[in-house]
């Protein structure tokens, strides 16, 4: 199934072997197995995200996941923790600084729906998908580090189904919700247009 | 030192503050007029209360109640200092000159209640964005973004 | 001609080079783990001339939310305040409620509360020392200290099922009694932890690079610490001998025999070292508490879920890992509090950043923030 298995078995039979596959499979394999994560941690979920990424007990490094503080070096933004109205412009700016292809994981109840801060508060954004296109949602308050790794595996499956062609979803423009709308939307950009 | 000893000590040093001191739930409270707040605070500071722990306000309807929590290290005791601020155009004197700890605490009270502090060097919003309208911790704060929790106890 | 040279000199600094002020924005998304704080620094070369700390990026309105919850429903909200110290945040709130409602907590529950609070203090200091070290690129200490923290989190998971936000200390006692054999695991942990602390001490505090980065940075004098309302290791690192567990003692702390480490110079090194030494003392308190703990109920018998204290207000405080965490509750006789105010030590300590950062370089700004140990859930509430 995976291109790496075919390459491995081809090499076993000696040099000069040819492996036929699609470019999509090759690129998707490379992208899904080296997800470089930008940890956008604000609150309690950031503690579990830190426990999951660089540390020895849960060790995401074996999956090819490396935390990168700079958004320009990252593929995946993991939003962990409550996002408030004051923080929202900063998150959008960092999302726009990430180069394509990029994905977003919403970690924790606060980023999924507002969580425990859904009622009675004036400054919390109820779910980060109000302004970002989310690929994987992780529920939990906070979710276990194993759940974060499970989300990375699910994102891997999702990336495997994508294509690297020009008019595909990962080359996109982000439109924030207008008055009366509640969800952000993404549109594929025109061929040749830079996203 | 316990609360009764504190009361005796206070009455000995500042007899005119004595009738304003009361004890409730095991804690002492000095209730003053807001005009005399700075002088009472200066008296308490010279009595030995060197730490200003907390500055906050409570919306009591017709007026705001300013609550200050003072702690004395050498006497190992804490007490409240309270004053009532009128609701329209609420303002009181800043205690920054006595305790610089009041700098950020008073900014927070200004941000969330709208009470202005005369003499504060840098009075601006601290928790909410600069362009926010309204003061959320007031009881009559209206905001259509708030979703009220259903009343099932 | 001479006028022109005059003007040119005026735009030059004291060493003859032209001066130009640069304004740099640091944050709110830090690569460090302190959270979402933003500092706008005015630089003259590398040296900071003015630093403005902007907070509020995690202001969730918890105090307003508390007004529409019952007293028991507020406890999970206190978990999210100082999220690396959920146990003692719950405890501070429960003490204020118990003072207001005149609830007497059974002795076993007090001992359990002390044990979990001290373990939480160790966990919090491990996070604080680790992330402060990671900011100075000492990544090894980060990994070692988080490993110790994982041991404590595993013990808490055995106790109450959660890893980070426990909701365990409730008004009237604690939620569940200790499982079988839990205290033996804790004693094993404290024995191993002392050795780990020795290793961390040698590895980081004895390291010449760490000393060079931390010593002499962000010096806070003793009178300034008191006047600016600093508490906890920030004040104790400056020589202020004030620890609520000893000097305004509460719960069963008077029965334990422990020291309070005090620093001398008030710089970042002293504060970090104070935190490390406090972990040794916490191990000792935990061992004494396990030895002295009586049997009995773990919460008040017949405690109603709906607590309705009579009208009035109360303030109570505990010594958290960051300083004196106080809770002020105003009750009006209904099942919901009228106002809850959390006196957050990290908020008061963070007011010192504009004062401490001036005169240091931009790379020292990170050390300043790390030594003040903010947790923005508590700062912003």
XYZ file of C-alpha atoms in Angstrom:
729
model
C 0.000 0.000 0.000
C 2.505 2.563 1.061
C 5.063 3.611 -1.429
C 7.807 3.088 1.091
C 7.009 -0.632 1.276
C 7.297 -0.969 -2.467
C 10.555 0.930 -2.553
C 11.831 -1.235 0.272
C 10.915 -4.481 -1.453
C 12.329 -3.233 -4.757
C 15.658 -2.494 -3.133
C 15.734 -5.963 -1.653
C 15.814 -7.446 -5.131
C 18.931 -5.594 -6.087
C 19.785 -2.352 -7.847
C 18.195 -1.009 -10.995
C 14.613 -1.768 -9.965
C 11.750 0.471 -11.045
C 8.796 1.358 -8.879
C 5.671 2.762 -10.526
C 3.438 4.994 -8.507
C 1.662 8.275 -8.746
C 3.171 11.607 -7.761
C 0.230 12.107 -5.450
C 1.122 8.996 -3.472
C 4.731 10.040 -3.180
C 3.986 13.590 -2.080
C 1.206 12.560 0.265
C 3.482 9.980 1.859
C 6.176 12.578 2.392
C 3.798 15.219 3.728
C 1.850 12.966 6.047
C 4.905 11.399 7.623
C 6.639 14.654 8.437
C 4.037 16.914 9.926
C 5.876 19.852 11.436
C 3.610 21.307 14.036
C 3.221 24.881 15.152
C 2.011 24.738 18.732
C -0.442 27.605 19.142
C -0.951 26.947 22.817
C -2.755 29.469 24.943
C -4.190 27.729 28.008
C -4.427 24.393 29.827
C -4.415 22.302 26.657
C -0.972 23.700 25.946
C 0.319 21.720 28.914
C -0.904 18.448 27.457
C 0.336 19.445 24.023
C 3.791 20.080 25.461
C 3.654 16.727 27.214
C 2.830 15.107 23.910
C 5.254 16.703 21.497
C 8.856 16.869 22.562
C 8.846 14.618 25.589
C 10.062 11.129 26.113
C 6.956 9.539 27.542
C 4.649 10.133 24.582
C 7.267 10.953 21.976
C 5.700 12.340 18.855
C 9.124 12.592 17.233
C 8.907 8.956 16.161
C 5.940 9.933 13.962
C 7.933 12.633 12.252
C 6.258 15.410 14.221
C 8.588 18.201 15.259
C 7.343 21.301 17.059
C 8.349 24.478 15.251
C 7.754 27.782 16.943
C 7.967 29.741 13.728
C 4.834 29.462 11.554
C 6.849 29.823 8.394
C 8.535 26.497 9.056
C 5.403 24.592 10.002
C 2.732 22.586 8.190
C 0.180 21.981 10.900
C -1.098 24.486 13.415
C -2.378 22.898 16.582
C -4.603 25.407 18.318
C -4.646 24.368 21.955
C -6.488 26.439 24.485
C -9.220 29.019 24.656
C -9.094 31.703 21.972
C -10.428 35.065 23.068
C -11.492 37.986 20.914
C -8.278 39.794 21.795
C -6.183 36.829 20.642
C -8.125 36.134 17.444
C -6.244 38.594 15.159
C -2.930 37.143 16.290
C -4.021 33.590 15.452
C -5.290 34.645 12.022
C -2.056 36.454 11.317
C 0.007 33.419 12.262
C -2.215 31.172 10.147
C -1.680 33.431 7.158
C 2.057 33.315 7.705
C 2.131 29.552 7.319
C 3.004 28.459 3.792
C 0.720 26.117 1.859
C -0.051 23.228 2.217
C -1.235 23.706 5.772
C -3.679 22.044 8.104
C -5.273 22.957 11.416
C -5.943 20.720 14.390
C -8.343 22.103 16.983
C -7.347 20.641 20.326
C -9.553 20.700 23.345
C -13.151 21.585 24.041
C -12.526 25.330 24.022
C -11.346 25.307 20.419
C -14.064 22.908 19.303
C -17.046 24.791 20.674
C -16.065 27.121 23.461
C -16.104 24.264 25.963
C -16.659 25.143 29.568
C -16.605 28.820 28.533
C -19.608 28.595 26.244
C -22.040 30.215 28.648
C -21.985 33.585 30.325
C -18.742 34.916 28.971
C -18.241 37.946 26.783
C -14.766 37.491 25.405
C -14.362 33.868 24.269
C -14.599 32.746 20.654
C -16.884 29.739 20.647
C -14.913 27.324 18.573
C -11.904 28.140 16.468
C -13.725 27.053 13.309
C -15.426 30.432 13.421
C -12.350 31.803 11.738
C -10.065 28.932 10.752
C -10.705 25.902 8.518
C -10.225 23.005 10.905
C -9.195 19.560 9.698
C -9.211 17.479 12.879
C -11.080 18.163 16.104
C -9.898 16.687 19.409
C -12.414 16.636 22.215
C -11.379 16.626 25.842
C -10.747 19.068 28.610
C -7.808 18.698 28.296
C -7.442 15.748 25.928
C -4.837 13.175 26.828
C -1.528 13.316 24.966
C -2.450 9.984 23.400
C -5.520 11.678 21.922
C -3.299 14.321 20.367
C -1.215 11.621 18.763
C -4.363 9.917 17.535
C -5.360 13.189 15.923
C -2.019 13.357 14.163
C -2.584 9.848 12.843
C -6.034 10.828 11.595
C -4.584 13.868 9.920
C -2.120 11.558 8.278
C -4.983 9.560 6.776
C -6.620 12.767 5.646
C -3.482 14.043 3.961
C -3.092 10.720 2.135
C -6.317 11.397 0.282
C -5.262 14.745 -1.072
C -3.854 15.581 -4.434
C -1.052 17.933 -5.325
C -2.799 19.360 -8.371
C -3.317 23.107 -8.713
C -7.040 23.393 -8.058
C -7.142 21.402 -4.854
C -8.242 22.425 -1.388
C -4.931 23.069 0.182
C -4.231 25.997 -2.063
C -6.843 28.335 -0.820
C -7.932 31.740 0.303
C -9.348 32.281 3.721
C -12.520 34.345 3.938
C -13.629 35.383 7.355
C -17.345 35.297 8.141
C -19.298 38.334 7.097
C -22.181 39.808 9.060
C -24.792 37.152 9.633
C -22.486 34.217 8.908
C -20.864 32.089 11.503
C -18.254 30.006 9.727
C -15.135 30.889 7.831
C -14.892 29.470 4.324
C -12.097 28.521 2.006
C -12.112 28.737 -1.750
C -9.631 27.243 -4.109
C -7.678 29.987 -5.750
C -7.433 30.368 -9.529
C -4.664 28.418 -11.278
C -1.584 30.542 -11.241
C -2.790 32.690 -8.403
C -0.688 32.611 -5.324
C -2.775 31.666 -2.216
C -1.918 38.820 66.254
C -5.618 38.055 66.101
C -8.448 40.371 65.148
C -9.329 41.602 68.625
C -5.731 42.527 69.367
C -5.655 44.344 66.043
C -8.746 46.311 66.985
C -7.208 47.345 70.280
C -3.973 48.332 68.557
C -5.848 50.366 65.945
C -8.021 52.094 68.522
C -4.959 52.948 70.558
C -3.115 54.563 67.663
C -5.984 56.106 65.685
C -8.996 56.618 67.944
C -11.053 58.406 65.281
C -10.868 55.352 63.014
C -12.063 53.117 65.831
C -15.871 53.386 65.372
C -15.487 52.548 61.663
C -13.881 49.158 62.390
C -16.067 46.035 62.506
C -15.446 42.296 62.638
C -17.361 39.765 60.537
C -16.629 36.129 59.565
C -13.369 36.394 61.510
C -12.009 39.340 59.479
C -11.721 43.018 60.352
C -13.145 45.742 58.107
C -12.558 49.476 58.172
C -15.429 51.218 56.391
C -14.552 54.798 55.440
C -15.940 57.577 53.280
C -14.210 57.748 49.923
C -13.080 61.297 50.636
C -11.022 60.005 53.542
C -9.788 56.855 51.846
C -6.246 58.031 51.129
C -5.699 59.335 54.673
C -7.069 56.157 56.241
C -4.847 54.083 53.975
C -1.819 56.187 54.912
C -2.654 55.730 58.598
C -2.936 51.981 58.150
C 0.364 51.911 56.284
C 2.133 53.640 59.130
C 0.417 51.231 61.536
C 2.328 48.409 59.868
C 0.266 47.294 56.885
C 3.004 47.133 54.292
C 1.407 44.868 51.704
C -1.544 45.772 49.528
C -2.888 42.393 48.506
C -6.043 43.044 46.539
C -7.991 45.919 45.054
C -11.430 45.128 43.781
C -14.952 46.445 43.520
C -18.431 45.021 43.983
C -21.460 46.357 42.140
C -24.018 46.963 44.871
C -26.694 48.533 42.703
C -26.806 52.173 43.721
C -23.105 52.387 44.318
C -19.875 50.474 43.890
C -18.114 49.170 46.957
C -14.318 49.420 46.698
C -12.624 46.667 48.676
C -8.933 46.759 49.545
C -7.169 43.921 51.337
C -4.143 44.944 53.415
C -1.670 42.617 55.089
C 0.896 43.328 57.746
C 3.963 41.151 57.836
C 5.136 41.959 61.321
C 1.692 41.612 62.886
C 0.818 38.588 60.691
C -2.709 39.825 60.144
C -4.873 41.059 57.301
C -7.889 43.317 57.102
C -10.280 44.959 54.686
C -10.553 48.641 53.858
C -13.819 49.518 52.150
C -15.477 52.599 50.749
C -18.597 53.300 48.709
C -18.292 55.044 45.357
C -21.391 56.640 43.729
C -22.552 54.983 40.561
C -22.641 57.892 38.163
C -19.155 59.170 37.348
C -17.449 56.820 39.795
C -13.990 57.886 40.792
C -11.726 57.697 43.778
C -8.156 58.520 44.667
C -5.427 56.135 43.546
C -3.272 54.475 46.187
C -0.272 54.136 43.873
C 1.804 56.585 45.927
C 1.439 54.438 49.023
C 1.744 50.991 47.455
C 2.933 50.593 43.826
C 1.157 47.227 43.872
C -1.990 49.229 43.116
C -0.767 50.029 39.601
C -2.132 47.026 37.751
C -4.896 46.217 40.239
C -6.526 49.620 39.767
C -6.217 49.319 36.005
C -8.144 46.068 36.220
C -10.912 47.680 38.290
C -11.093 50.542 35.784
C -11.302 48.064 32.912
C -14.014 45.850 34.356
C -16.073 48.362 36.370
C -15.311 51.776 34.939
C -14.174 53.355 38.200
C -11.553 56.032 37.566
C -8.600 56.557 39.842
C -7.322 60.122 40.239
C -3.581 60.263 40.350
C -3.007 56.928 38.633
C -0.035 57.316 36.256
C -1.242 55.006 33.506
C -4.983 54.402 33.555
C -5.988 52.315 30.551
C -7.600 48.967 29.885
C -5.622 45.909 30.802
C -7.681 42.769 30.235
C -9.947 43.704 27.350
C -8.902 45.127 23.983
C -8.391 48.884 23.875
C -11.452 49.459 21.705
C -13.909 47.526 23.876
C -17.067 49.389 24.814
C -18.585 48.876 28.229
C -17.484 47.508 31.556
C -18.367 43.813 31.816
C -18.434 43.147 35.543
C -21.187 45.676 36.149
C -24.484 44.013 36.811
C -26.236 45.962 34.057
C -23.734 45.096 31.335
C -25.523 44.149 28.126
C -23.827 42.192 25.392
C -25.670 40.179 22.783
C -22.727 37.813 22.455
C -23.290 36.434 25.954
C -25.277 33.198 26.007
C -26.842 32.843 29.431
C -26.619 29.436 31.086
C -30.034 27.756 31.492
C -31.261 27.771 35.042
C -31.100 24.131 36.036
C -29.479 23.841 39.429
C 28.922 75.232 9.377
C 29.525 75.088 13.095
C 25.750 74.970 13.667
C 25.470 71.877 11.509
C 28.139 70.027 13.453
C 26.359 70.973 16.679
C 23.132 69.435 15.440
C 24.882 66.323 14.307
C 26.422 65.821 17.718
C 23.073 66.077 19.362
C 21.759 63.125 17.479
C 24.681 60.994 18.551
C 24.715 58.893 21.677
C 27.197 59.348 24.513
C 29.736 57.131 22.771
C 29.624 59.126 19.577
C 27.504 56.669 17.584
C 24.130 57.755 16.178
C 21.167 56.727 18.341
C 18.008 55.270 17.003
C 15.273 53.743 19.051
C 13.709 50.529 17.838
C 10.359 49.239 19.014
C 10.063 45.472 18.980
C 6.963 43.435 19.708
C 7.495 40.175 21.593
C 4.465 37.892 21.615
C 1.627 37.136 22.204
C 2.539 33.810 20.708
C 5.770 32.919 22.501
C 7.831 29.929 21.561
C 8.331 29.535 25.281
C 5.662 27.933 27.376
C 4.751 30.836 29.590
C 1.645 31.513 27.652
C 0.092 34.457 25.905
C 1.712 37.611 27.112
C 2.943 40.416 24.954
C 5.813 42.786 25.682
C 6.449 45.869 23.577
C 10.067 46.829 24.137
C 11.843 50.009 23.171
C 15.433 49.172 22.358
C 18.558 51.231 22.189
C 20.781 48.789 20.360
C 20.280 45.622 22.382
C 19.467 47.325 25.639
C 15.869 47.745 26.728
C 14.933 51.284 27.651
C 11.224 50.708 28.203
C 9.100 47.570 28.357
C 5.321 47.603 28.288
C 3.627 44.355 29.275
C 0.253 43.760 27.651
C -1.913 40.984 29.019
C -5.523 40.004 28.581
C -5.139 37.580 25.699
C -6.619 34.835 27.852
C -9.261 36.904 29.626
C -12.193 34.515 29.624
C -14.453 36.321 32.044
C -14.302 33.649 34.749
C -15.299 36.086 37.477
C -18.447 37.033 35.569
C -19.220 33.388 34.870
C -19.037 32.551 38.579
C -22.012 34.804 39.223
C -24.274 32.434 37.308
C -23.038 29.171 38.825
C -23.683 27.564 42.185
C -20.860 27.341 44.690
C -20.043 23.776 43.713
C -20.213 24.524 39.993
C -17.485 27.165 40.382
C -14.894 24.548 41.417
C -14.134 23.331 37.854
C -13.673 26.963 36.827
C -11.011 27.401 39.491
C -9.155 24.459 37.926
C -8.688 26.492 34.777
C -7.274 29.537 36.510
C -3.796 28.409 37.444
C -3.885 25.347 35.268
C -0.583 23.944 36.507
C -1.882 24.211 40.062
C -5.432 22.978 39.964
C -5.353 21.345 43.382
C -4.397 24.414 45.342
C -6.585 26.716 43.267
C -9.561 24.542 44.193
C -8.406 24.626 47.790
C -8.208 28.418 48.020
C -11.752 28.760 46.718
C -13.051 26.013 49.016
C -11.458 27.668 52.040
C -13.284 30.917 51.268
C -16.597 29.083 50.822
C -16.088 27.166 54.056
C -15.324 30.362 55.923
C -18.502 31.932 54.564
C -20.744 28.929 55.195
C -19.069 27.921 58.482
C -18.257 24.397 57.321
C -15.736 22.458 59.381
C -13.701 20.081 57.299
C -12.740 16.705 58.829
C -9.113 16.194 59.747
C -8.376 13.467 57.245
C -9.570 15.724 54.460
C -7.247 18.479 55.651
C -4.306 16.104 55.532
C -5.259 14.885 52.072
C -5.545 18.476 50.913
C -2.070 19.244 52.223
C -0.593 16.201 50.509
C -2.103 16.957 47.112
C -1.295 20.660 47.382
C 2.334 19.962 48.142
C 2.553 17.481 45.285
C 0.979 20.074 43.043
C 3.535 22.597 44.227
C 6.327 20.245 43.198
C 4.698 19.691 39.807
C 4.306 23.416 39.277
C 7.897 24.160 40.232
C 9.101 21.443 37.901
C 7.247 23.077 35.060
C 8.475 26.513 36.048
C 12.143 25.594 36.404
C 12.000 23.492 33.254
C 10.457 26.121 31.038
C 12.631 28.893 32.436
C 15.645 26.714 31.617
C 14.302 25.933 28.149
C 14.148 29.658 27.448
C 17.872 29.795 28.080
C 18.230 26.794 25.740
C 18.948 24.281 28.519
C 16.637 21.749 26.957
C 17.886 18.801 28.982
C 16.593 20.223 32.225
C 13.237 20.813 30.533
C 12.945 17.139 29.710
C 14.127 15.918 33.115
C 11.812 18.174 35.056
C 8.800 17.312 32.933
C 9.570 13.666 33.503
C 9.257 14.269 37.252
C 6.040 16.099 36.590
C 4.701 13.105 34.684
C 5.229 10.912 37.747
C 3.099 13.260 39.823
C 0.451 13.465 37.124
C 0.264 9.671 37.004
C -0.300 9.601 40.760
C -3.066 12.183 40.448
C -4.629 10.198 37.660
C -4.787 7.196 39.964
C -6.359 9.385 42.612
C -9.056 11.276 40.768
C -8.972 10.268 37.125
C -7.761 13.462 35.527
C -4.328 14.547 34.382
C -4.507 18.288 34.565
C -7.791 19.752 35.772
C -8.792 17.666 38.750
C -11.875 19.209 40.361
C -10.888 17.181 43.424
C -10.910 19.530 46.385
C -14.532 20.457 46.986
C -16.197 22.586 49.672
C -16.494 20.315 52.697
C -13.597 18.005 51.964
C -12.264 16.158 48.987
C -14.150 14.291 46.284
C -12.837 10.756 46.795
C -10.837 8.969 49.440
C -7.313 7.778 48.730
C -7.077 4.485 46.859
C -5.334 1.464 48.387
C -1.586 1.717 48.284
C -1.575 5.251 46.964
C 0.366 6.647 49.900
C 3.032 3.982 49.405
C 3.452 5.073 45.783
C 3.737 8.665 46.926
C 6.444 7.791 49.436
C 8.364 5.954 46.712
C 8.004 9.034 44.552
C 9.350 11.438 47.181
C 12.382 9.239 47.766
C 13.210 9.122 44.075
C 12.389 12.781 43.636
C 15.030 13.978 46.050
C 17.683 12.234 43.980
C 16.280 13.779 40.821
C 16.392 17.206 42.452
C 20.052 16.680 43.337
C 20.751 15.824 39.740
C 18.905 18.883 38.464
C 20.677 21.086 40.939
C 24.096 19.937 39.780
C 23.138 19.922 36.127
C 21.640 23.372 35.904
C 22.402 25.503 38.934
C 26.013 24.413 39.012
C 26.460 25.044 35.314
C 28.642 28.037 34.486
C 26.502 29.066 31.501
C 23.285 28.988 33.501
C 24.913 31.043 36.238
C 26.085 33.539 33.681
C 22.607 33.862 32.229
C 20.715 34.068 35.495
C 22.935 35.766 38.047
C 22.540 39.508 38.236
C 19.504 39.575 35.954
C 16.235 41.161 37.073
C 17.368 42.148 40.519
C 14.500 43.015 42.835
C 15.203 44.667 46.162
C 13.469 43.616 49.354
C 11.491 46.815 49.922
C 10.463 46.934 46.300
C 9.226 43.366 46.486
C 6.967 44.208 49.417
C 5.761 47.534 48.018
C 4.912 46.045 44.620
C 2.895 43.225 46.165
C 5.174 40.401 45.062
C 4.715 37.131 46.891
C 5.917 33.558 46.724
C 9.351 32.680 45.348
C 9.607 36.089 43.673
C 9.490 37.834 47.046
C 11.380 35.134 48.923
C 14.182 35.217 46.377
C 14.657 38.864 47.326
C 14.973 38.067 50.999
C 11.396 38.762 52.104
C 10.676 36.197 54.795
C 6.950 35.687 54.179
C 5.381 32.336 53.551
C 1.710 31.941 54.388
C 2.237 28.351 55.473
C 4.471 29.548 58.278
C 3.562 33.151 59.025
C -0.214 33.170 58.562
C -0.624 29.466 58.963
C -3.769 27.649 57.903
C -5.149 24.122 57.836
C -2.813 21.584 59.499
C 0.446 23.237 58.464
C 1.378 24.237 62.060
C 1.882 20.529 62.801
C 4.660 20.094 60.272
C 8.303 20.887 60.619
C 9.766 22.476 57.491
C 12.025 25.311 56.372
C 11.284 28.165 54.039
C 14.172 28.821 51.630
C 15.051 32.500 51.266
C 17.321 34.041 48.645
C 19.797 36.844 49.103
C 20.354 38.825 45.943
C 16.885 38.879 44.447
C 18.060 37.963 40.967
C 16.692 35.321 38.615
C 19.155 32.716 39.895
C 17.964 33.093 43.478
C 14.331 32.819 42.513
C 14.852 29.694 40.472
C 16.987 28.139 43.190
C 14.317 29.007 45.801
C 11.804 27.053 43.752
C 14.097 24.038 43.601
C 14.770 24.112 47.338
C 11.056 24.400 48.052
C 10.582 21.051 46.334
C 12.769 19.374 48.950
C 10.672 20.938 51.704
C 7.482 19.827 50.005
C 8.765 16.228 49.922
C 9.389 16.473 53.642
C 5.895 17.868 54.330
C 4.301 15.095 52.272
C 6.159 12.417 54.227
C 5.178 13.936 57.559
C 1.565 14.282 56.470
C 1.317 10.664 55.352
C 2.748 9.561 58.682
C 0.386 11.677 60.771
C -2.769 11.237 58.714
C -5.711 9.874 60.711
C -8.507 7.675 59.460
C -11.952 9.109 59.164
C -14.310 10.639 56.642
C -12.891 12.450 53.652
C -15.691 14.976 53.519
C -18.369 16.412 55.738
C -21.183 13.916 56.337
C -24.440 15.014 54.826
C -22.961 18.007 53.024
C -25.677 19.368 50.732
C -24.757 19.917 47.090
C -26.458 23.283 47.200
C -24.525 25.483 49.610
C -26.394 28.622 50.667
C -24.331 30.751 53.022
C -25.845 33.786 54.681
C -25.151 37.180 53.190
C -21.731 38.660 53.765
C -18.251 38.477 52.364
C -15.135 36.497 53.141
C -11.541 36.332 52.001
C -9.200 33.414 52.383
C -5.784 32.699 50.973
C -3.251 29.917 50.594
C 0.371 29.749 49.604
C 0.422 28.597 46.009
C 3.516 27.894 43.955
C 3.362 31.447 42.648
C 2.587 33.295 45.824
C -0.403 34.116 47.945
C -3.526 33.073 46.073
C -6.586 34.641 47.612
C -10.287 34.316 46.906
C -12.828 36.956 47.914
C -16.469 35.882 47.799
C -19.505 38.074 48.324
C -22.633 36.094 49.137
C -26.215 37.306 49.106
C -28.028 34.343 50.626
C -28.851 32.691 47.306
C -27.250 29.477 46.018
C -25.064 31.500 43.640
C -22.249 33.821 44.690
C -22.835 37.523 44.084
C -19.209 38.234 43.262
C -16.086 36.121 43.244
C -12.695 37.741 42.958
C -9.497 35.766 42.582
C -6.433 37.556 43.884
C -3.905 36.109 41.529
C -0.253 36.130 42.604
C 1.026 35.814 39.046
C -0.884 38.979 38.083
C 0.704 40.970 40.882
C 4.164 39.557 40.195
C 3.895 40.320 36.489
C 3.417 44.035 37.192
C 7.140 44.028 37.895
C 8.149 43.299 34.286
C 8.277 46.950 33.140
C 10.477 47.708 36.133
C 12.784 44.694 35.985
C 13.417 44.566 32.256
C 14.876 48.047 31.890
C 18.619 48.075 31.434
C 18.902 44.465 30.328
C 19.297 43.084 26.840
C 16.535 41.560 24.785
C 17.768 38.059 25.511
C 17.445 38.778 29.221
C 13.785 39.688 28.807
C 13.026 36.007 28.439
C 14.906 35.275 31.650
C 12.934 37.998 33.451
C 9.614 36.501 32.389
C 10.748 33.015 33.270
C 11.885 34.021 36.715
C 8.543 35.670 37.503
C 6.807 32.433 36.472
C 3.486 33.645 35.078
C 0.663 31.305 34.221
C -1.676 33.302 32.044
C -4.820 31.489 33.013
C -4.372 33.049 36.418
C -3.047 36.401 35.232
C -5.917 37.041 32.856
C -8.670 35.007 34.492
